[in-house]
Coordinates of C-alpha atoms in Angstrom, one line a residue:
Chain A
X112 CA -48.9 25.9 -28.5
X113 CA -46.0 28.6 -28.4
X114 CA -42.9 27.0 -28.7
X115 CA -41.3 29.4 -26.7
X116 CA -40.3 27.9 -22.9
X117 CA -38.8 30.2 -20.0
X118 CA -35.9 28.6 -18.4
X119 CA -34.8 29.4 -14.7
X120 CA -31.5 29.4 -14.2
X121 CA -30.4 25.8 -12.6
X122 CA -28.6 26.1 -9.7
X123 CA -25.3 23.9 -9.5
X124 CA -23.6 23.4 -6.6
X125 CA -20.3 21.8 -6.5
X126 CA -21.6 18.7 -5.7
X127 CA -23.4 18.2 -8.9
X128 CA -20.5 16.4 -10.8
X129 CA -18.0 17.6 -13.2
X130 CA -16.0 19.2 -9.9
X131 CA -13.8 17.9 -7.1
X132 CA -15.6 19.5 -4.2
X133 CA -12.8 18.4 -1.3
X134 CA -10.0 19.6 -4.2
X135 CA -8.5 16.3 -4.0
X136 CA -8.5 13.3 -7.0
X137 CA -10.6 10.1 -6.5
X138 CA -7.4 8.3 -5.0
X139 CA -5.9 10.5 -2.2
X140 CA -9.3 10.9 -1.0
X141 CA -9.6 6.8 -1.0
X142 CA -5.9 7.0 0.9
X143 CA -7.1 9.3 3.1
X144 CA -10.6 7.4 4.3
X145 CA -8.5 4.0 4.6
X146 CA -5.8 5.8 6.6
X147 CA -8.9 7.1 8.8
X148 CA -10.3 3.6 9.7
X149 CA -6.1 2.4 10.0
X150 CA -6.3 5.0 12.7
X151 CA -8.7 3.7 14.6
X152 CA -7.4 0.3 14.3
X153 CA -4.1 1.3 16.0
X154 CA -5.8 3.3 18.4
X155 CA -7.6 0.3 19.3
X156 CA -4.5 -1.9 20.4
X157 CA -2.7 0.8 21.8
X158 CA -6.0 1.6 24.2
X159 CA -6.4 -1.8 25.0
X160 CA -2.9 -1.8 26.0
X161 CA -4.1 1.2 28.3
X162 CA -6.5 -0.8 29.8
X163 CA -4.9 -3.8 30.7
X164 CA -2.3 -1.6 31.9
X165 CA -4.8 -0.2 34.1
X166 CA -5.6 -3.6 35.4
X167 CA -2.3 -4.3 36.9
X168 CA -0.8 -2.9 39.5
X169 CA 1.7 -0.3 39.2
X170 CA 5.3 -0.6 40.5
X171 CA 5.6 2.5 43.3
X172 CA 9.5 2.3 44.1
X173 CA 11.9 4.7 42.5
X174 CA 12.2 4.6 39.4
X175 CA 16.2 4.2 39.2
X176 CA 16.0 1.3 41.6
X177 CA 13.3 -0.2 39.5
X178 CA 13.7 -4.4 39.2
X179 CA 11.2 -6.5 37.4
X180 CA 8.6 -8.4 39.2
X181 CA 10.0 -11.1 40.9
X182 CA 6.3 -12.7 42.7
X183 CA 3.3 -13.0 41.4
X184 CA 1.7 -11.8 44.2
X185 CA 3.5 -8.3 43.5
X186 CA 3.1 -8.6 39.8
X187 CA 3.3 -4.9 38.7
X188 CA 3.9 -3.8 35.2
X189 CA 7.6 -3.5 33.8
X190 CA 8.7 0.3 33.0
X191 CA 9.7 0.0 29.6
X192 CA 12.9 2.0 29.6
X193 CA 13.9 -0.8 32.1
X194 CA 13.3 -3.2 29.2
X195 CA 14.2 -1.4 26.1
X196 CA 17.6 0.1 27.6
X197 CA 20.2 -2.4 25.5
X198 CA 22.2 -1.2 21.9
X199 CA 23.9 -3.2 20.0
X200 CA 27.3 -3.5 20.0
X201 CA 27.0 -2.1 23.6
X202 CA 27.0 -5.2 26.0
X203 CA 25.8 -4.5 29.6
X204 CA 25.2 -0.8 29.3
X205 CA 22.4 0.6 30.6
X206 CA 20.7 3.0 27.9
X207 CA 17.4 3.6 28.5
X208 CA 15.2 3.7 25.1
X209 CA 18.6 4.6 22.8
X210 CA 18.3 2.1 19.9
X211 CA 14.4 2.7 20.1
X212 CA 15.1 6.5 19.6
X213 CA 17.5 5.8 17.1
X214 CA 14.7 3.8 15.1
X215 CA 12.1 7.0 15.5
X216 CA 15.0 8.7 13.7
X217 CA 15.5 6.9 11.1
X218 CA 11.6 6.5 10.5
X219 CA 11.1 10.1 10.4
X220 CA 14.3 10.8 8.5
X221 CA 12.5 8.2 5.8
X222 CA 9.6 10.3 5.7
X223 CA 11.6 13.2 4.9
X224 CA 13.0 11.8 2.1
X225 CA 9.1 10.9 1.1
X226 CA 8.4 14.7 1.4
X227 CA 10.7 15.2 -1.3
X228 CA 10.2 12.3 -3.8
X229 CA 6.6 14.0 -3.8
X230 CA 8.0 17.5 -4.3
X231 CA 10.8 16.0 -6.8
X232 CA 7.4 14.1 -8.3
X233 CA 5.4 17.8 -8.5
X234 CA 8.5 19.2 -10.7
X235 CA 8.3 15.8 -13.1
X236 CA 12.1 15.6 -12.2
X237 CA 12.5 11.3 -13.2
X238 CA 16.2 11.4 -12.1
X239 CA 15.4 13.0 -8.7
X240 CA 12.2 11.1 -7.3
X241 CA 14.3 8.3 -8.3
X242 CA 16.9 9.0 -6.0
X243 CA 14.6 9.9 -2.8
X244 CA 12.4 7.3 -3.8
X245 CA 15.3 4.9 -3.4
X246 CA 16.5 6.5 0.1
X247 CA 12.9 6.2 1.1
X248 CA 13.0 2.4 0.9
X249 CA 16.3 2.2 2.5
X250 CA 15.5 4.0 5.3
X251 CA 12.4 1.4 5.8
X252 CA 14.4 -1.3 5.4
X253 CA 17.0 -0.1 8.1
X254 CA 14.2 0.0 10.3
X255 CA 13.0 -2.9 9.7
X256 CA 16.5 -4.6 10.7
X257 CA 16.5 -2.4 13.9
X258 CA 13.4 -4.0 14.6
X259 CA 14.1 -7.7 13.9
X260 CA 17.5 -6.9 16.6
X261 CA 14.5 -5.2 19.0
X262 CA 12.8 -8.3 18.8
X263 CA 15.5 -10.8 18.9
X264 CA 17.4 -8.8 22.3
X265 CA 13.5 -9.3 23.8
X266 CA 12.6 -12.9 23.1
X267 CA 16.3 -13.9 24.5
X268 CA 16.2 -11.5 27.5
X269 CA 19.3 -10.9 29.8
X270 CA 22.0 -13.1 30.4
X271 CA 21.1 -13.6 34.3
X272 CA 17.4 -13.8 33.7
X273 CA 14.8 -13.2 36.6
X274 CA 13.8 -15.5 39.1
X275 CA 10.5 -15.2 39.9
X276 CA 8.6 -17.4 42.1
X277 CA 11.7 -19.6 42.6
X278 CA 11.8 -20.4 38.9
X279 CA 14.3 -19.0 36.5
X280 CA 13.2 -16.8 33.5
X281 CA 15.1 -15.7 30.3
X282 CA 13.2 -13.6 27.6
X283 CA 10.0 -13.8 26.9
X284 CA 7.5 -15.9 24.6
X285 CA 3.8 -15.9 24.3
X286 CA 3.2 -17.8 27.5
X287 CA 6.0 -16.7 30.3
X288 CA 8.3 -13.4 30.5
X289 CA 11.1 -12.0 32.2
X290 CA 9.5 -8.6 32.5
X291 CA 6.6 -8.8 34.2
X292 CA 2.8 -9.4 33.6
X293 CA 2.5 -11.9 30.3
X294 CA 0.3 -9.2 28.3
X295 CA 3.4 -6.8 28.7
X296 CA 5.2 -9.1 26.1
X297 CA 1.6 -10.2 24.1
X298 CA 1.0 -6.4 23.6
X299 CA 4.8 -5.6 22.4
X300 CA 4.5 -8.5 20.1
X301 CA 1.0 -7.4 18.9
X302 CA 1.3 -4.1 18.7
X303 CA 5.0 -3.6 17.2
X304 CA 4.3 -6.7 14.7
X305 CA 1.3 -5.3 13.3
X306 CA 3.2 -1.6 12.9
X307 CA 6.1 -3.8 11.4
X308 CA 3.7 -5.4 9.2
X309 CA 2.4 -2.2 8.0
X310 CA 6.1 -0.8 7.4
X311 CA 6.6 -3.9 5.4
X312 CA 3.8 -3.3 3.4
X313 CA 4.8 0.0 2.8
X314 CA 8.4 -1.1 2.1
X315 CA 6.8 -3.2 -1.0
X316 CA 4.9 -0.3 -2.3
X317 CA 7.5 2.2 -2.4
X318 CA 9.7 -0.5 -4.4
X319 CA 7.2 -1.1 -6.7
X320 CA 6.9 3.2 -7.1
X321 CA 10.5 3.1 -7.6
X322 CA 10.2 0.3 -10.2
X323 CA 7.4 2.2 -12.3
X324 CA 9.6 5.4 -11.8
X325 CA 12.7 4.0 -13.2
X326 CA 10.8 2.3 -16.0
X327 CA 8.9 6.0 -16.6
X328 CA 5.0 4.6 -16.1
X329 CA 4.7 8.3 -14.6
X330 CA 6.4 10.0 -16.7
X331 CA 4.3 8.5 -20.0
X332 CA 1.5 8.8 -17.7
X333 CA 2.0 12.5 -17.3
X334 CA 1.4 12.3 -13.4
X335 CA 3.6 11.7 -10.3
X336 CA 0.5 11.7 -8.2
X337 CA 1.4 7.6 -7.6
X338 CA 4.5 9.1 -5.1
X339 CA 1.7 11.3 -3.0
X340 CA -0.4 8.5 -2.2
X341 CA 2.3 6.3 -1.8
X342 CA 3.6 8.9 0.3
X343 CA 0.8 9.4 2.4
X344 CA 0.6 5.8 3.7
X345 CA 4.5 6.2 4.0
X346 CA 3.8 9.4 6.5
X347 CA 1.1 7.4 8.1
X348 CA 3.3 4.4 8.8
X349 CA 6.0 6.8 10.6
X350 CA 2.9 8.4 12.2
X351 CA 1.6 5.6 13.6
X352 CA 5.2 5.2 15.0
X353 CA 5.3 8.4 16.7
X354 CA 2.3 7.4 18.6
X355 CA 3.9 3.8 19.7
X356 CA 6.7 4.9 21.0
X357 CA 5.0 7.5 23.4
X358 CA 2.3 5.3 24.4
X359 CA 4.6 1.7 24.6
X360 CA 8.5 2.7 25.5
X361 CA 7.9 6.2 26.9
X362 CA 4.9 6.3 29.3
Chain B
X116 CA 3.9 24.0 1.6
X117 CA 5.4 27.0 2.3
X118 CA 3.7 30.8 1.3
X119 CA 4.1 30.7 -2.8
X120 CA 2.0 32.3 -5.5
X121 CA 1.9 32.1 -9.2
X122 CA 4.2 34.9 -9.6
X123 CA 6.9 32.9 -7.9
X124 CA 9.5 30.7 -10.5
X125 CA 10.1 27.0 -10.3
X126 CA 13.2 27.6 -8.3
X127 CA 11.7 30.0 -6.0
X128 CA 8.5 27.4 -4.7
X129 CA 11.3 24.9 -4.3
X130 CA 13.4 26.9 -2.3
X131 CA 10.3 27.4 -0.2
X132 CA 9.2 23.9 -0.2
X133 CA 12.6 23.4 1.0
X134 CA 12.8 25.7 3.9
X135 CA 9.4 24.5 5.4
X136 CA 11.0 20.4 4.9
X137 CA 14.1 21.4 6.6
X138 CA 11.9 23.3 9.7
X139 CA 9.8 20.4 9.8
X140 CA 12.3 18.2 10.0
X141 CA 14.9 20.3 12.7
X142 CA 11.3 20.2 15.4
X143 CA 10.7 16.7 14.8
X144 CA 14.3 15.7 15.4
X145 CA 14.5 18.4 18.4
X146 CA 11.3 16.9 20.2
X147 CA 12.5 13.3 19.9
X148 CA 15.6 14.3 21.5
X149 CA 14.1 16.0 24.4
X150 CA 11.6 13.3 24.8
X151 CA 14.7 10.8 25.2
X152 CA 16.4 13.1 27.5
X153 CA 13.3 13.3 29.9
X154 CA 12.9 9.9 30.0
X155 CA 16.8 9.5 31.0
X156 CA 17.2 12.3 33.0
X157 CA 13.8 12.8 35.2
X158 CA 14.7 12.8 38.6
X159 CA 13.6 9.8 40.6
X160 CA 10.9 12.2 43.3
X161 CA 9.3 14.1 40.5
X162 CA 5.7 13.4 39.8
X163 CA 5.6 11.1 36.7
X164 CA 2.4 12.4 35.8
X165 CA 3.8 15.7 35.2
X166 CA 6.4 13.8 32.9
X167 CA 3.5 11.8 31.3
X168 CA 1.4 14.9 30.2
X169 CA 4.5 16.5 28.6
X170 CA 4.9 13.2 26.7
X171 CA 1.6 13.6 25.4
X172 CA 1.8 16.9 24.3
X173 CA 5.0 16.5 22.4
X174 CA 3.8 13.6 20.7
X175 CA 0.6 15.7 19.6
X176 CA 3.0 18.5 18.4
X177 CA 4.8 16.3 16.5
X178 CA 1.8 14.1 15.2
X179 CA 0.0 17.7 14.2
X180 CA 3.7 18.8 12.2
X181 CA 3.7 15.3 10.1
X182 CA -0.2 15.2 9.5
X183 CA -0.2 19.3 8.8
X184 CA 3.0 19.3 6.7
X185 CA 4.1 16.0 5.7
X186 CA 0.8 14.8 4.7
X187 CA -0.5 18.2 3.2
X188 CA -3.5 17.8 5.1
X189 CA -3.0 21.9 6.6
X190 CA -3.2 22.4 3.0
X191 CA -6.2 20.7 1.9
X192 CA -10.0 22.5 2.0
X193 CA -11.6 22.7 5.1
X194 CA -13.8 20.3 4.3
X195 CA -11.2 17.4 3.9
X196 CA -9.6 18.4 7.1
X197 CA -12.7 18.3 8.4
X198 CA -13.8 15.0 7.2
X199 CA -10.4 13.7 8.5
X200 CA -10.0 14.7 11.7
X201 CA -13.4 15.0 13.3
X202 CA -14.1 11.3 13.3
X203 CA -11.2 11.1 15.2
X204 CA -12.6 12.6 18.6
X205 CA -14.6 9.7 19.5
X206 CA -11.2 8.0 20.3
X207 CA -10.8 10.6 23.5
X208 CA -14.2 8.8 24.7
X209 CA -12.6 5.2 24.2
X210 CA -9.5 6.6 26.0
X211 CA -11.6 7.9 28.8
X212 CA -14.4 5.0 29.4
X213 CA -11.9 2.2 29.0
X214 CA -9.6 3.6 31.5
X215 CA -11.7 4.0 34.2
X216 CA -12.8 0.5 32.9
X217 CA -9.5 -1.0 33.6
X218 CA -9.0 1.2 37.4
X219 CA -12.1 -0.3 38.3
X220 CA -11.0 -3.9 37.4
X221 CA -8.0 -3.7 39.1
X222 CA -9.9 -2.1 42.2
X223 CA -12.3 -5.2 42.2
X224 CA -9.1 -7.7 42.4
X225 CA -7.4 -6.1 44.8
X226 CA -10.6 -5.4 47.5
X227 CA -13.1 -8.2 46.9

């Protein structure tokens, strides 16, 4: 037998291994895929809110004269900006969405400090990463504090309450609320609560990353990519809040 | 993020990136303030539908900047962008189908 063989050059595509077809590391890809699935979860919550809102009559009168429904015969959906119009320290003033706007701004700012942490990580500047991660954690905790205040205000309600079908109702719980149909309060608790859980876990992840930066773990590893992965999650939390802000509070 | 290449010094790259970050921050802040003013000052007689469409547009503007710049998706390969963004299109149909259903349920409550 002849010992010579003729070789046809193999066609190698970038999917045959050894390369990253999407030009992103395994960890980052998996974070992206997780975020897509999480986006579907949040989207289904917000869409469910939309369905239930369509299932209830809308308020017909002038917006500036809005009052909460006083009869279960005409049980219209409340206008969110008339529910969330209180601001800490400014008792009795009507500031529609003022506090929620501030919360949105705080979360966007903590997203910005996260971008700066990622940027510093790419330059392997440990001190700067430490600084910006710490600011990000502070922003996240501030946001959670604001949310706690907002929940507390929502649960306790206004001083005079609302008389509906002859019964005076104060604030909100899972059985009754002064603002309107029960599902409004339930969706408020579930959607902002689920987002709050995400912020909480994001803060914990950021604290762990901050700890590792301080301990020099990433310095030894030679790569600050973990900041990028944590950053993706943190930006996603901010992104979800942008949608919650619009669909729950504005519309 | 911004336009930079291998010929630039690290200092210049940092400057270019910071410029993008500041620009996006300013846009996000401005859009939030505009939304807030609209919610505060929209006159009684004007169409809420138009306002809601405005809110929707501004939200997608904000979301676009966060995803494309902060999450860096705008600078990834086409394939990655496609894999992440295409599945979200299914949500459009979910909205349409369920909102129509919601209105039909209300109609059934009120008229039967």
